[in-house]
Amino acid sequence: VGIDTEGNQTSPPVVVQISTSEYTILETPPRNKSLSSNLTRLLRDNSITKIFCDNFSHADKIALGMDDPPSNISNYAKPPIIDLEVLSANLYGYTKVPRGLAKI
């Protein structure tokens, strides 16, 4: 599944978008509350690959309460969490600024 957030300066974020090839779900967590139980279960399920296109701050993943970036950032280039920025850096070389989804 593809996952994106808006308002990721807070936890939980303002909006969470979860997309598959067949549908998209938008979750708007209440302020000062937690994510829904279904979204929390999805994020913790290692049998489901979660794909992000996060910048180098990993703010989306952190706002969702996922672990801080691993000591070996290359771990975000393989399931269960794939960050397209990390994967593209592994394949094409690191850059000083994020490439962004359109360029990847």
Short mmCIF file of C-alpha atoms in Angstrom, two decimals:
data_model
loop_
_atom_site.label_atom_id
_atom_site.label_comp_id
_atom_site.label_asym_id
_atom_site.label_seq_id
_atom_site.Cartn_x
_atom_site.Cartn_y
_atom_site.Cartn_z
CA VAL A 1 0.00 0.00 0.00
CA GLY A 2 1.10 3.57 -0.62
CA ILE A 3 0.95 5.89 2.38
CA ASP A 4 1.20 9.68 2.53
CA THR A 5 0.43 12.23 5.23
CA GLU A 6 -0.38 15.91 5.38
CA GLY A 7 0.26 18.01 8.45
CA ASN A 8 3.02 15.68 9.57
CA GLN A 9 4.51 18.22 11.98
CA THR A 10 2.22 16.69 14.62
CA SER A 11 1.42 13.18 15.70
CA PRO A 12 -1.01 12.00 14.62
CA PRO A 13 -0.87 13.90 11.33
CA VAL A 14 -3.82 15.94 10.06
CA VAL A 15 -4.60 13.56 7.17
CA VAL A 16 -3.39 10.06 6.29
CA GLN A 17 -3.90 8.74 2.76
CA ILE A 18 -3.66 5.00 2.19
CA SER A 19 -3.87 3.76 -1.40
CA THR A 20 -3.95 0.41 -3.12
CA SER A 21 -4.41 -0.32 -6.81
CA GLU A 22 -8.16 -0.48 -6.21
CA TYR A 23 -9.06 2.20 -3.68
CA THR A 24 -7.88 5.12 -1.54
CA ILE A 25 -8.80 5.82 2.08
CA LEU A 26 -8.39 9.16 3.81
CA GLU A 27 -8.23 9.17 7.58
CA THR A 28 -8.45 12.40 9.56
CA PRO A 29 -7.42 11.50 13.10
CA PRO A 30 -8.97 13.66 15.83
CA ARG A 31 -6.50 16.11 17.37
CA ASN A 32 -4.82 14.80 20.51
CA LYS A 33 -6.12 11.31 19.75
CA SER A 34 -4.54 8.27 18.19
CA LEU A 35 -4.84 6.68 14.77
CA SER A 36 -7.74 4.32 14.18
CA SER A 37 -7.24 0.73 15.30
CA ASN A 38 -7.41 -0.47 11.67
CA LEU A 39 -4.70 1.94 10.53
CA THR A 40 -2.52 1.05 13.52
CA ARG A 41 -2.94 -2.64 12.71
CA LEU A 42 -1.99 -2.01 9.05
CA LEU A 43 1.14 -0.08 10.03
CA ARG A 44 2.26 -2.88 12.37
CA ASP A 45 1.56 -5.73 9.95
CA ASN A 46 4.92 -6.75 8.49
CA SER A 47 3.25 -8.97 5.89
CA ILE A 48 1.98 -5.81 4.14
CA THR A 49 4.53 -3.66 2.32
CA LYS A 50 4.10 0.05 3.05
CA ILE A 51 5.50 2.44 0.43
CA PHE A 52 6.38 6.04 1.30
CA CYS A 53 7.97 8.87 -0.64
CA ASP A 54 9.18 10.75 2.40
CA ASN A 55 11.92 13.35 2.43
CA PHE A 56 15.11 12.82 4.42
CA SER A 57 13.43 13.81 7.68
CA HIS A 58 11.14 10.74 7.52
CA ALA A 59 8.42 12.99 8.96
CA ASP A 60 5.53 10.91 7.58
CA LYS A 61 6.72 7.73 9.26
CA ILE A 62 7.54 9.51 12.52
CA ALA A 63 4.14 11.29 12.60
CA LEU A 64 2.48 7.89 12.21
CA GLY A 65 4.28 6.65 15.30
CA MET A 66 6.49 4.28 13.40
CA ASP A 67 10.00 3.63 14.64
CA ASP A 68 12.61 6.31 14.18
CA PRO A 69 14.71 5.71 11.07
CA PRO A 70 16.89 2.61 11.48
CA SER A 71 20.61 3.04 12.01
CA ASN A 72 21.08 1.56 8.54
CA ILE A 73 18.77 3.71 6.42
CA SER A 74 19.06 1.15 3.60
CA ASN A 75 16.55 -0.92 5.59
CA TYR A 76 13.93 1.46 4.15
CA ALA A 77 14.71 0.07 0.68
CA LYS A 78 13.12 -3.33 1.33
CA PRO A 79 9.84 -4.63 2.76
CA PRO A 80 7.99 -4.15 5.01
CA ILE A 81 8.74 -0.41 4.61
CA ILE A 82 10.00 0.98 1.33
CA ASP A 83 10.81 4.67 1.09
CA LEU A 84 11.17 5.63 -2.57
CA GLU A 85 13.68 8.37 -1.71
CA VAL A 86 15.94 5.83 0.02
CA LEU A 87 15.47 3.25 -2.72
CA SER A 88 16.31 5.76 -5.47
CA ALA A 89 19.37 6.93 -3.52
CA ASN A 90 20.56 3.32 -3.31
CA LEU A 91 20.02 2.82 -7.04
CA TYR A 92 21.10 6.19 -8.47
CA GLY A 93 23.22 7.80 -5.77
CA TYR A 94 22.50 10.19 -2.95
CA THR A 95 21.50 13.81 -3.54
CA LYS A 96 21.56 16.88 -1.30
CA VAL A 97 17.83 17.44 -1.77
CA PRO A 98 14.98 14.94 -2.10
CA ARG A 99 14.12 13.94 -5.66
CA GLY A 100 10.38 13.90 -5.09
CA LEU A 101 7.87 11.43 -6.45
CA ALA A 102 7.59 13.10 -9.88
CA LYS A 103 11.31 12.70 -10.56
CA ILE A 104 11.57 9.21 -9.14
#
